[in-house]
């Protein structure tokens, strides 16, 4: 059933007796911290929980542990308004909340492609035995289909039946870099529920979102559905987005062989509204804490369900994505005049500057970052690699230790034989190649995100290589 809220809501009272349900967010990573802060901004009383004491003391002190535009200001505003608190105490969480949102990570398991559900399990088994009144435990984390049913069993095992604690699933779709906007103004909300009470409670827990939409003359579509569909909506959406990116990157491979330009091809097919122009940017491919691990976990779950063949194409999506990272190494060898053999190129003695470490701009997240993956490959091939990123340096250093990190763009490019732009930060897109001319050892650039103005760089005397574009010297 799809309802366009605001419409007549099902009314249920918060078990705590508070006028609006009190919300807890379990896990304060990229997802939970953003939700906790934004829902306090929407007027809710909010408690954020994490097992990581350092993270909680930072948040309590008004300091967001991640880089997400707009979040710092909202954190400080809502801390001082008294609506937002953070804790490491499960007792406090159980005492406080009417709706507990599970926002913990579900990373790829080290032993395979499946998702690691240990944080989800631990959140539920720590919280449930401490609950003293009815509450709703609602999942937001991305999970394999079937998880909500399993959580319901865990809850039954760990809480007395008379409390009537219920479970729901309401996946999130925020994109890092624009997460505040995505949470305050979502393009849809999904309620995976089993009862009218759970629907009413989720409605009440999102009423702030609907009220904001009302003041802006918008409607937020809500799909009320079963657990399995709600869980699948999230992974299906991410699988589709990953497939779209790999589709255009596959076209880039063909363009490279045929001497065509994938950026013009993407623009041309994107004018067809059935295709659309979003997520058709060819480049070094997708990374981050979501798309890569989600398509793998989805395949693993489909195998378990006996429908592995249905998702076999996602294996190709992954392979296309990995090949784009290797393509940067191949282009580097080509531009630097190094042979490319079966064991890869020998880049010893070359100085390569990589601009970008995060998986996308306006984030400090380096999880499965294509840029850092290329950094590792270049270093392994013998290149002396220098990295610069406006926000991701600390995280990058923790991930890849044995390369040089520069504090500024200017320092980073000084003496370089080749520059690779692998994250499309504004600072790189706007860089004036003429001002870099005297700093570099040679004017060679690989535009791994097709984000530079090719004509400007070529006019400044640079040998330019884009992704899926004809070579220009
Ligand atoms: C993704 C989804 O877009 C969100 O809807 C979802 O909520 C989130 O995962 C999640 O599961 O939590 P995010 O990981 O923040 O969000 O990043 P995206 O904006 O999807 O970008 C993913 C990667 O694809 C980046 O490395 C980006 O550079 C790359 N990309 C994106 C391309 O290479 N080409 C494009 O056209 C678009």
CSV table of C-alpha atoms and ligand atoms in Angstrom, one decimal:
chain,number,residue,atom,x,y,z
A,1,UNK,CA,0.0,0.0,0.0
A,2,UNK,CA,1.4,3.5,-0.9
A,3,UNK,CA,0.2,6.5,1.0
A,4,UNK,CA,1.2,10.0,0.2
A,5,UNK,CA,1.6,11.7,3.6
A,6,UNK,CA,0.4,14.0,5.0
A,7,UNK,CA,-2.9,12.2,4.9
A,8,UNK,CA,-5.0,10.9,7.8
A,9,UNK,CA,-2.5,9.2,10.1
A,10,UNK,CA,-3.1,6.2,12.3
A,11,UNK,CA,-2.9,7.6,15.8
A,12,UNK,CA,-1.1,5.6,18.5
A,13,UNK,CA,0.3,6.9,21.8
A,14,UNK,CA,3.9,6.6,22.8
A,15,UNK,CA,4.4,3.9,25.5
A,16,UNK,CA,6.5,6.4,27.5
A,17,UNK,CA,3.6,8.8,27.7
A,18,UNK,CA,5.6,11.5,26.0
A,19,UNK,CA,3.6,13.7,23.5
A,20,UNK,CA,5.9,12.4,20.6
A,21,UNK,CA,7.7,9.1,20.7
A,22,UNK,CA,11.2,9.3,22.1
A,23,UNK,CA,13.7,8.0,19.6
A,24,UNK,CA,17.0,6.2,20.0
A,25,UNK,CA,19.5,5.5,17.3
A,26,UNK,CA,21.7,2.6,17.9
A,27,UNK,CA,25.1,3.1,16.3
A,28,UNK,CA,26.4,6.6,15.5
A,29,UNK,CA,28.3,6.1,12.3
A,30,UNK,CA,27.5,7.8,9.0
A,31,UNK,CA,23.9,6.7,9.2
A,32,UNK,CA,23.1,6.8,12.9
A,33,UNK,CA,24.8,10.1,13.8
A,34,UNK,CA,23.1,11.8,10.9
A,35,UNK,CA,19.7,10.4,11.8
A,36,UNK,CA,20.0,11.2,15.5
A,37,UNK,CA,21.0,14.8,14.8
A,38,UNK,CA,18.4,15.4,12.0
A,39,UNK,CA,15.5,13.9,14.0
A,40,UNK,CA,16.4,16.1,17.0
A,41,UNK,CA,16.3,19.0,14.5
A,42,UNK,CA,12.8,17.9,13.5
A,43,UNK,CA,11.8,18.3,17.2
A,44,UNK,CA,12.1,14.8,18.6
A,45,UNK,CA,13.7,13.9,21.9
A,46,UNK,CA,16.6,11.8,20.8
A,47,UNK,CA,19.2,9.6,22.4
A,48,UNK,CA,22.1,8.3,20.3
A,49,UNK,CA,24.0,5.2,21.4
A,50,UNK,CA,27.4,3.8,20.5
A,51,UNK,CA,29.7,1.3,22.1
A,52,UNK,CA,32.6,3.6,21.1
A,53,UNK,CA,33.2,5.9,24.0
A,54,UNK,CA,35.5,8.2,22.1
A,55,UNK,CA,32.8,8.8,19.5
A,56,UNK,CA,30.1,9.4,22.1
A,57,UNK,CA,32.2,11.9,24.0
A,58,UNK,CA,33.0,13.8,20.8
A,59,UNK,CA,29.3,13.9,19.8
A,60,UNK,CA,28.3,15.0,23.4
A,61,UNK,CA,30.9,17.7,23.2
A,62,UNK,CA,29.4,19.1,19.9
A,63,UNK,CA,32.0,17.6,17.5
A,64,UNK,CA,30.8,15.4,14.6
A,65,UNK,CA,33.3,12.5,14.2
A,66,UNK,CA,32.7,12.4,10.4
A,67,UNK,CA,32.7,15.0,7.7
A,68,UNK,CA,29.2,15.6,6.5
A,69,UNK,CA,28.2,19.1,5.3
A,70,UNK,CA,25.8,20.9,7.6
A,71,UNK,CA,25.9,18.3,10.4
A,72,UNK,CA,28.1,20.2,12.9
A,73,UNK,CA,25.9,23.1,13.1
A,74,UNK,CA,22.8,21.0,13.7
A,75,UNK,CA,24.5,18.9,16.3
A,76,UNK,CA,25.5,22.0,18.4
A,77,UNK,CA,22.1,23.6,18.0
A,78,UNK,CA,20.2,20.5,19.1
A,79,UNK,CA,22.6,19.7,22.0
A,80,UNK,CA,22.0,23.1,23.4
A,81,UNK,CA,18.3,22.9,22.8
A,82,UNK,CA,18.4,19.9,25.2
A,83,UNK,CA,16.6,17.6,22.6
A,84,UNK,CA,19.7,15.5,21.8
A,85,UNK,CA,21.9,13.4,24.0
A,86,UNK,CA,24.4,10.6,23.5
A,87,UNK,CA,25.2,7.6,25.7
A,88,UNK,CA,27.1,4.3,25.9
A,89,UNK,CA,24.6,2.9,28.4
A,90,UNK,CA,22.1,0.2,27.2
A,91,UNK,CA,20.1,0.8,30.4
A,92,UNK,CA,19.6,4.4,29.5
A,93,UNK,CA,18.6,3.5,26.0
A,94,UNK,CA,16.0,1.0,27.2
A,95,UNK,CA,14.6,3.4,29.8
A,96,UNK,CA,14.3,6.3,27.3
A,97,UNK,CA,13.1,5.0,24.0
A,98,UNK,CA,9.7,4.3,22.4
A,99,UNK,CA,11.2,3.6,19.0
A,100,UNK,CA,14.7,2.2,18.8
A,101,UNK,CA,16.3,2.5,15.4
A,102,UNK,CA,19.0,0.0,14.6
A,103,UNK,CA,21.7,1.9,12.6
A,104,UNK,CA,24.8,-0.3,13.2
A,105,UNK,CA,27.1,-1.3,10.3
A,106,UNK,CA,26.7,-4.5,8.3
A,107,UNK,CA,30.1,-4.8,6.7
A,108,UNK,CA,31.2,-7.6,4.3
A,109,UNK,CA,32.3,-10.7,6.3
A,110,UNK,CA,36.1,-11.3,6.0
A,111,UNK,CA,35.4,-14.9,5.0
A,112,UNK,CA,33.1,-14.3,2.1
A,113,UNK,CA,30.6,-12.0,0.3
A,114,UNK,CA,27.8,-12.2,2.9
A,115,UNK,CA,27.0,-9.4,5.4
A,116,UNK,CA,28.3,-9.5,8.9
A,117,UNK,CA,25.2,-9.3,11.2
A,118,UNK,CA,27.1,-9.5,14.5
A,119,UNK,CA,26.5,-5.8,15.3
A,120,UNK,CA,22.8,-6.1,14.6
A,121,UNK,CA,22.6,-9.2,16.8
A,122,UNK,CA,24.5,-7.6,19.6
A,123,UNK,CA,22.3,-4.4,19.5
A,124,UNK,CA,19.2,-6.5,19.8
A,125,UNK,CA,20.4,-8.9,22.4
A,126,UNK,CA,21.8,-6.1,24.6
A,127,UNK,CA,18.7,-3.9,24.4
A,128,UNK,CA,15.9,-6.4,24.5
A,129,UNK,CA,16.4,-7.9,28.0
A,130,UNK,CA,16.5,-4.4,29.5
A,131,UNK,CA,13.2,-3.3,28.1
A,132,UNK,CA,10.5,-2.6,30.8
A,133,UNK,CA,7.6,-1.5,28.6
A,134,UNK,CA,6.3,-1.8,25.1
A,135,UNK,CA,8.6,-0.4,22.4
A,136,UNK,CA,9.2,-0.7,18.7
A,137,UNK,CA,12.6,-1.9,17.4
A,138,UNK,CA,12.9,-0.6,13.9
A,139,UNK,CA,15.8,-1.5,11.6
A,140,UNK,CA,17.5,1.0,9.3
A,141,UNK,CA,20.7,-0.8,8.6
A,142,UNK,CA,21.0,-2.6,5.2
A,143,UNK,CA,20.5,-6.3,5.8
A,144,UNK,CA,19.9,-9.5,4.0
A,145,UNK,CA,16.3,-10.3,3.4
A,146,UNK,CA,15.0,-12.4,6.4
A,147,UNK,CA,16.9,-10.5,9.0
A,148,UNK,CA,13.8,-8.7,10.5
A,149,UNK,CA,12.1,-12.1,11.0
A,150,UNK,CA,15.2,-13.3,12.8
A,151,UNK,CA,15.3,-10.2,15.0
A,152,UNK,CA,11.7,-10.8,15.9
A,153,UNK,CA,12.6,-14.2,17.2
A,154,UNK,CA,15.5,-12.7,19.1
A,155,UNK,CA,13.2,-10.2,20.7
A,156,UNK,CA,10.7,-12.9,21.6
A,157,UNK,CA,13.5,-14.9,23.2
A,158,UNK,CA,14.8,-11.9,25.2
A,159,UNK,CA,11.7,-10.0,26.3
A,160,UNK,CA,8.6,-11.2,28.3
A,161,UNK,CA,5.6,-11.7,25.9
A,162,UNK,CA,3.4,-9.4,28.0
A,163,UNK,CA,5.5,-6.3,27.1
A,164,UNK,CA,4.5,-6.8,23.4
A,165,UNK,CA,7.7,-5.4,22.0
A,166,UNK,CA,7.4,-5.3,18.2
A,167,UNK,CA,9.8,-5.1,15.3
A,168,UNK,CA,9.6,-3.2,12.0
A,169,UNK,CA,11.9,-2.4,9.1
A,170,UNK,CA,12.4,1.1,7.6
A,171,UNK,CA,15.4,1.2,5.4
A,172,UNK,CA,17.2,4.5,4.7
A,173,UNK,CA,18.5,5.9,1.4
A,174,UNK,CA,20.8,8.7,2.4
A,175,UNK,CA,23.8,9.6,0.3
A,176,UNK,CA,26.9,10.8,2.0
A,177,UNK,CA,27.7,14.4,1.2
A,178,UNK,CA,24.0,15.3,1.0
A,179,UNK,CA,22.9,13.2,3.9
A,180,UNK,CA,21.2,16.0,6.0
A,181,UNK,CA,19.0,16.9,3.0
A,182,UNK,CA,18.2,13.2,2.3
A,183,UNK,CA,17.1,12.6,5.9
A,184,UNK,CA,15.1,15.8,6.3
A,185,UNK,CA,13.6,15.6,2.9
A,186,UNK,CA,13.5,11.9,1.8
A,187,UNK,CA,12.1,11.0,-1.6
A,188,UNK,CA,10.2,8.1,-0.1
A,189,UNK,CA,9.8,6.3,3.2
A,190,UNK,CA,9.3,2.5,3.5
A,191,UNK,CA,7.5,0.9,6.5
A,192,UNK,CA,8.0,-2.9,6.7
A,193,UNK,CA,5.5,-3.8,9.4
A,194,UNK,CA,3.2,-6.6,10.8
A,195,UNK,CA,0.7,-4.5,12.8
A,196,UNK,CA,-1.3,-1.3,12.7
A,197,UNK,CA,0.4,-0.3,16.0
A,198,UNK,CA,3.8,-0.6,14.4
A,199,UNK,CA,2.6,1.5,11.4
A,200,UNK,CA,1.2,4.1,13.7
A,201,UNK,CA,4.4,4.2,15.8
A,202,UNK,CA,6.6,4.6,12.6
A,203,UNK,CA,4.2,7.3,11.4
A,204,UNK,CA,4.5,9.1,14.7
A,205,UNK,CA,8.3,8.7,14.6
A,206,UNK,CA,8.5,10.3,11.1
A,207,UNK,CA,5.7,12.9,11.6
A,208,UNK,CA,8.4,15.6,11.7
A,209,UNK,CA,9.4,14.7,8.2
A,210,UNK,CA,5.8,14.8,7.0
A,211,UNK,CA,5.1,18.1,8.8
A,212,UNK,CA,8.2,19.7,7.2
A,213,UNK,CA,7.0,18.4,3.8
A,214,UNK,CA,3.6,20.0,4.5
A,215,UNK,CA,5.1,23.4,5.2
A,216,UNK,CA,7.0,23.2,1.9
A,217,UNK,CA,3.9,22.0,-0.1
A,218,UNK,CA,5.4,18.6,-0.8
A,219,UNK,CA,4.2,15.0,-0.2
A,220,UNK,CA,6.4,12.2,0.9
A,221,UNK,CA,5.2,8.8,-0.5
A,222,UNK,CA,5.2,6.0,2.1
A,223,UNK,CA,5.1,2.4,1.1
A,224,UNK,CA,3.6,0.2,3.8
A,225,UNK,CA,4.7,-3.3,3.2
A,226,UNK,CA,5.9,-6.6,4.7
A,227,UNK,CA,9.4,-7.2,6.3
A,228,UNK,CA,10.9,-9.0,3.3
A,229,UNK,CA,9.9,-6.4,0.8
A,230,UNK,CA,11.1,-3.6,3.0
A,231,UNK,CA,14.5,-5.3,3.3
A,232,UNK,CA,14.7,-6.0,-0.4
A,233,UNK,CA,13.8,-2.4,-1.4
A,234,UNK,CA,17.1,-1.2,0.0
A,235,UNK,CA,19.4,-3.8,-1.6
A,236,UNK,CA,17.5,-3.7,-4.9
A,237,UNK,CA,17.9,0.1,-5.0
A,238,UNK,CA,21.6,-0.1,-4.4
A,239,UNK,CA,22.0,-3.0,-6.9
A,240,UNK,CA,20.3,-1.0,-9.5
A,241,UNK,CA,22.5,2.1,-8.9
A,242,UNK,CA,25.6,0.0,-9.0
A,243,UNK,CA,24.4,-1.6,-12.2
A,244,UNK,CA,23.8,1.7,-13.8
A,245,UNK,CA,27.3,2.9,-13.0
A,246,UNK,CA,28.9,-0.3,-14.3
A,247,UNK,CA,26.7,-0.1,-17.4
A,248,UNK,CA,28.2,3.3,-18.3
A,249,UNK,CA,31.7,2.1,-17.3
A,250,UNK,CA,31.2,-0.9,-19.7
A,251,UNK,CA,30.3,1.6,-22.4
A,252,UNK,CA,33.5,3.5,-21.5
A,253,UNK,CA,35.5,0.3,-22.2
A,254,UNK,CA,33.8,0.0,-25.6
A,255,UNK,CA,34.3,3.7,-26.3
A,256,UNK,CA,38.0,3.4,-25.5
A,257,UNK,CA,38.3,0.5,-28.1
A,258,UNK,CA,36.2,2.3,-30.7
A,259,UNK,CA,37.6,5.9,-30.3
A,260,UNK,CA,34.3,7.3,-29.0
A,261,UNK,CA,33.5,9.6,-26.1
A,262,UNK,CA,31.5,8.1,-23.2
A,263,UNK,CA,30.6,11.5,-21.7
A,264,UNK,CA,28.8,12.5,-24.9
A,265,UNK,CA,27.2,9.0,-25.1
A,266,UNK,CA,25.9,9.2,-21.5
A,267,UNK,CA,24.5,12.7,-22.1
A,268,UNK,CA,22.8,11.5,-25.3
A,269,UNK,CA,21.1,8.4,-23.8
A,270,UNK,CA,20.3,10.3,-20.6
A,271,UNK,CA,17.9,12.6,-22.4
A,272,UNK,CA,15.6,9.7,-22.7
A,273,UNK,CA,13.5,10.0,-19.5
A,274,UNK,CA,13.2,6.2,-19.4
A,275,UNK,CA,17.0,6.0,-18.9
A,276,UNK,CA,17.7,9.4,-17.1
A,277,UNK,CA,21.0,11.1,-16.8
A,278,UNK,CA,21.7,10.4,-13.1
A,279,UNK,CA,24.3,7.8,-12.0
A,280,UNK,CA,25.7,7.7,-15.6
A,281,UNK,CA,29.0,9.3,-14.8
A,282,UNK,CA,31.7,7.0,-16.2
A,283,UNK,CA,35.0,7.0,-14.3
A,284,UNK,CA,37.1,5.0,-11.8
A,285,UNK,CA,33.9,3.4,-10.6
A,286,UNK,CA,31.9,3.1,-7.4
A,287,UNK,CA,33.2,2.6,-3.9
A,288,UNK,CA,32.1,3.4,-0.3
A,289,UNK,CA,30.7,1.5,2.6
A,290,UNK,CA,27.4,0.6,0.7
A,291,UNK,CA,27.3,-0.2,-3.0
A,292,UNK,CA,30.2,-2.7,-3.2
A,293,UNK,CA,29.4,-4.7,-0.1
A,294,UNK,CA,25.7,-4.6,-0.8
A,295,UNK,CA,25.9,-6.1,-4.2
A,296,UNK,CA,28.1,-8.9,-2.8
A,297,UNK,CA,25.8,-9.6,0.2
A,298,UNK,CA,22.8,-9.6,-2.1
A,299,UNK,CA,24.4,-12.3,-4.3
A,300,UNK,CA,25.3,-14.3,-1.2
A,301,UNK,CA,21.8,-14.1,0.1
A,302,UNK,CA,20.3,-15.1,-3.3
A,303,UNK,CA,22.6,-18.1,-3.3
A,304,UNK,CA,21.2,-19.1,0.1
A,305,UNK,CA,17.7,-18.7,-1.2
A,306,UNK,CA,18.4,-20.9,-4.2
A,307,UNK,CA,18.1,-18.1,-6.8
A,308,UNK,CA,21.8,-17.3,-7.2
A,309,UNK,CA,21.5,-17.3,-11.0
A,310,UNK,CA,19.0,-14.4,-10.8
A,311,UNK,CA,21.8,-12.1,-9.5
A,312,UNK,CA,24.7,-13.5,-11.4
A,313,UNK,CA,24.9,-10.3,-13.4
A,314,UNK,CA,25.9,-8.5,-10.2
A,315,UNK,CA,29.2,-10.4,-10.4
A,316,UNK,CA,29.8,-8.8,-13.8
A,317,UNK,CA,28.8,-5.4,-12.3
A,318,UNK,CA,31.5,-5.9,-9.7
A,319,UNK,CA,34.1,-7.1,-12.2
A,320,UNK,CA,33.5,-4.1,-14.5
A,321,UNK,CA,33.9,-1.9,-11.5
A,322,UNK,CA,37.2,-3.5,-10.5
A,323,UNK,CA,38.6,-3.2,-14.1
A,324,UNK,CA,38.2,0.6,-14.0
A,325,UNK,CA,40.6,0.8,-11.1
A,326,UNK,CA,43.1,-1.3,-13.1
A,327,UNK,CA,42.6,0.9,-16.1
A,328,UNK,CA,44.1,3.9,-14.2
A,329,UNK,CA,47.3,1.8,-13.7
A,330,UNK,CA,47.3,0.9,-17.3
A,331,UNK,CA,46.9,4.5,-18.4
A,332,UNK,CA,49.6,5.6,-16.0
A,333,UNK,CA,52.1,3.1,-17.6
A,334,UNK,CA,51.1,4.2,-21.0
A,335,UNK,CA,51.5,7.9,-20.3
A,336,UNK,CA,54.8,7.3,-18.5
A,337,UNK,CA,56.1,5.1,-21.4
A,338,UNK,CA,56.4,2.0,-19.2
A,339,UNK,CA,55.7,-1.5,-20.5
A,340,UNK,CA,52.6,-3.3,-19.3
A,341,UNK,CA,53.3,-7.0,-18.8
A,342,UNK,CA,51.4,-9.9,-17.4
A,343,UNK,CA,52.6,-9.0,-13.8
A,344,UNK,CA,51.6,-5.4,-14.3
A,345,UNK,CA,53.7,-2.4,-15.2
A,346,UNK,CA,57.1,-1.5,-13.7
A,347,UNK,CA,56.6,2.1,-12.4
A,348,UNK,CA,59.8,2.2,-10.4
A,349,UNK,CA,61.3,5.6,-10.2
A,350,UNK,CA,58.2,7.5,-11.3
A,351,UNK,CA,56.5,10.1,-9.1
A,352,UNK,CA,52.7,9.9,-9.3
A,353,UNK,CA,50.4,12.3,-7.4
A,354,UNK,CA,46.9,11.1,-6.7
A,355,UNK,CA,44.4,13.8,-6.0
A,356,UNK,CA,41.5,12.4,-4.0
A,357,UNK,CA,41.4,9.6,-1.4
A,358,UNK,CA,37.7,9.5,-0.4
A,359,UNK,CA,35.2,7.4,-2.3
A,360,UNK,CA,33.4,10.6,-3.4
A,361,UNK,CA,33.6,14.3,-2.7
A,362,UNK,CA,32.1,16.1,0.4
A,363,UNK,CA,32.8,13.1,2.6
A,364,UNK,CA,35.8,11.8,4.6
A,365,UNK,CA,34.8,8.2,4.0
A,366,UNK,CA,37.6,6.1,2.4
A,367,UNK,CA,35.8,2.7,2.7
A,368,UNK,CA,36.4,0.7,-0.4
A,369,UNK,CA,37.5,3.9,-2.1
A,370,UNK,CA,38.5,3.5,-5.8
A,371,UNK,CA,41.1,6.3,-5.3
A,372,UNK,CA,42.9,4.5,-2.4
A,373,UNK,CA,42.6,1.1,-4.2
A,374,UNK,CA,44.5,2.7,-7.2
A,375,UNK,CA,47.0,4.3,-4.8
A,376,UNK,CA,47.8,0.8,-3.5
A,377,UNK,CA,48.1,-0.6,-7.0
A,378,UNK,CA,50.4,2.2,-8.1
A,379,UNK,CA,52.6,1.8,-5.0
A,380,UNK,CA,52.8,-1.9,-5.6
A,381,UNK,CA,54.0,-1.3,-9.1
A,382,UNK,CA,56.9,0.7,-7.7
A,383,UNK,CA,55.7,4.3,-8.2
A,384,UNK,CA,56.5,6.9,-5.5
A,385,UNK,CA,53.0,7.9,-4.7
A,386,UNK,CA,51.9,11.2,-3.1
A,387,UNK,CA,48.3,11.7,-2.0
A,388,UNK,CA,46.2,14.8,-1.2
A,389,UNK,CA,42.6,14.9,-0.3
A,390,UNK,CA,40.8,17.9,1.3
A,391,UNK,CA,39.0,15.9,4.0
A,392,UNK,CA,40.0,12.2,3.9
A,393,UNK,CA,43.7,12.4,4.9
A,394,UNK,CA,43.4,10.9,8.4
A,395,UNK,CA,41.2,8.1,7.3
A,396,UNK,CA,43.4,7.4,4.3
A,397,UNK,CA,46.6,7.3,6.4
A,398,UNK,CA,45.0,4.7,8.6
A,399,UNK,CA,44.2,2.6,5.6
A,400,UNK,CA,47.3,3.0,3.4
A,401,UNK,CA,50.3,3.9,5.5
A,402,UNK,CA,53.3,3.5,3.1
A,403,UNK,CA,52.8,6.4,0.7
A,404,UNK,CA,53.4,10.2,1.1
A,405,UNK,CA,50.6,12.5,2.2
A,406,UNK,CA,50.8,16.2,1.4
A,407,UNK,CA,49.0,18.9,3.2
A,408,UNK,CA,48.1,21.0,0.2
A,409,UNK,CA,47.4,20.5,-3.5
A,410,UNK,CA,50.4,22.6,-4.4
A,411,UNK,CA,52.8,20.5,-2.3
A,412,UNK,CA,51.3,17.3,-3.6
A,413,UNK,CA,51.8,18.1,-7.3
A,414,UNK,CA,55.3,19.6,-7.0
A,415,UNK,CA,57.8,17.4,-8.9
A,416,UNK,CA,55.1,15.0,-10.2
A,417,UNK,CA,55.6,13.0,-13.4
A,418,UNK,CA,51.9,12.4,-13.5
A,419,UNK,CA,48.7,13.6,-11.8
A,420,UNK,CA,45.7,11.3,-11.3
A,421,UNK,CA,42.5,13.0,-10.3
A,422,UNK,CA,40.4,10.2,-8.7
A,423,UNK,CA,37.8,12.0,-6.6
A,424,UNK,CA,36.0,15.0,-8.1
A,425,UNK,CA,36.4,17.5,-5.3
A,426,UNK,CA,35.6,21.1,-6.3
A,427,UNK,CA,39.2,22.1,-5.4
A,428,UNK,CA,40.5,19.7,-8.2
A,429,UNK,CA,37.8,20.5,-10.7
A,430,UNK,CA,38.5,24.2,-10.4
A,431,UNK,CA,42.3,23.9,-10.3
A,432,UNK,CA,44.0,26.1,-12.9
A,433,UNK,CA,46.4,23.9,-14.9
A,434,UNK,CA,48.5,27.0,-15.9
A,435,UNK,CA,49.3,27.6,-12.2
A,436,UNK,CA,50.5,24.0,-11.9
A,437,UNK,CA,52.7,24.1,-15.0
A,438,UNK,CA,55.8,25.3,-13.2
A,439,UNK,CA,55.4,23.0,-10.2
A,440,UNK,CA,55.2,19.6,-12.0
A,441,UNK,CA,58.1,17.7,-13.5
A,442,UNK,CA,55.9,16.8,-16.5
A,443,UNK,CA,52.4,17.9,-17.7
A,444,UNK,CA,50.5,14.6,-17.7
A,445,UNK,CA,47.1,14.1,-16.2
A,446,UNK,CA,44.6,11.3,-15.9
A,447,UNK,CA,41.1,12.5,-15.2
A,448,UNK,CA,39.7,9.4,-13.4
A,449,UNK,CA,36.3,11.1,-12.9
A,450,UNK,CA,36.0,13.0,-16.2
A,451,UNK,CA,35.6,16.1,-14.0
A,452,UNK,CA,38.2,18.4,-15.5
A,453,UNK,CA,37.7,20.7,-18.4
A,454,UNK,CA,39.7,18.8,-21.0
A,455,UNK,CA,40.1,21.8,-23.4
A,456,UNK,CA,41.6,24.0,-20.7
A,457,UNK,CA,44.1,21.4,-19.6
A,458,UNK,CA,45.1,20.6,-23.2
A,459,UNK,CA,45.4,24.3,-24.0
A,460,UNK,CA,47.8,24.7,-21.0
A,461,UNK,CA,50.0,22.1,-22.6
A,462,UNK,CA,49.0,19.0,-20.6
A,463,UNK,CA,48.8,15.4,-22.0
A,464,UNK,CA,45.3,14.5,-20.9
A,465,UNK,CA,43.6,11.1,-20.6
A,466,UNK,CA,40.0,10.7,-19.5
A,467,UNK,CA,37.9,7.6,-18.9
A,468,UNK,CA,36.2,6.3,-22.0
A,469,UNK,CA,37.4,9.2,-24.1
A,470,UNK,CA,39.7,9.4,-27.1
A,471,UNK,CA,43.3,10.2,-26.1
A,472,UNK,CA,44.4,13.8,-26.4
A,473,UNK,CA,48.0,15.0,-26.3
B,1,LIG,C1,24.6,4.9,-1.7
B,1,LIG,C2,23.2,5.1,-2.3
B,1,LIG,O1,23.3,6.1,-3.3
B,1,LIG,C3,22.2,5.6,-1.2
B,1,LIG,O2,20.9,5.8,-1.8
B,1,LIG,C4,22.2,4.6,-0.1
B,1,LIG,O3,21.4,5.0,1.0
B,1,LIG,C5,23.6,4.4,0.5
B,1,LIG,O4,24.5,4.0,-0.6
B,1,LIG,C6,23.5,3.4,1.5
B,1,LIG,O5,23.3,2.2,1.2
B,1,LIG,O6,23.6,3.8,2.7
B,1,LIG,P1,26.6,6.5,-1.0
B,1,LIG,O7,27.4,5.2,-0.7
B,1,LIG,O8,26.7,7.6,-0.1
B,1,LIG,O9,25.1,6.2,-1.2
B,1,LIG,O10,27.2,7.0,-2.4
B,1,LIG,P2,26.7,7.2,-3.9
B,1,LIG,O11,26.4,8.6,-4.1
B,1,LIG,O12,25.7,6.2,-4.3
B,1,LIG,O13,28.0,6.9,-4.7
B,1,LIG,C7,28.6,5.6,-4.6
B,1,LIG,C8,29.8,5.5,-5.5
B,1,LIG,O14,29.5,5.6,-6.9
B,1,LIG,C9,30.8,6.7,-5.4
B,1,LIG,O15,32.1,6.1,-5.3
B,1,LIG,C10,30.6,7.6,-6.6
B,1,LIG,O16,31.8,8.2,-7.0
B,1,LIG,C11,30.2,6.5,-7.6
B,1,LIG,N1,29.4,7.0,-8.7
B,1,LIG,C12,28.2,7.6,-8.5
B,1,LIG,C13,29.9,6.9,-10.0
B,1,LIG,O17,31.1,6.4,-10.3
B,1,LIG,N2,29.2,7.4,-11.1
B,1,LIG,C14,28.0,7.9,-10.9
B,1,LIG,O18,27.3,8.3,-11.9
B,1,LIG,C15,27.5,8.0,-9.6
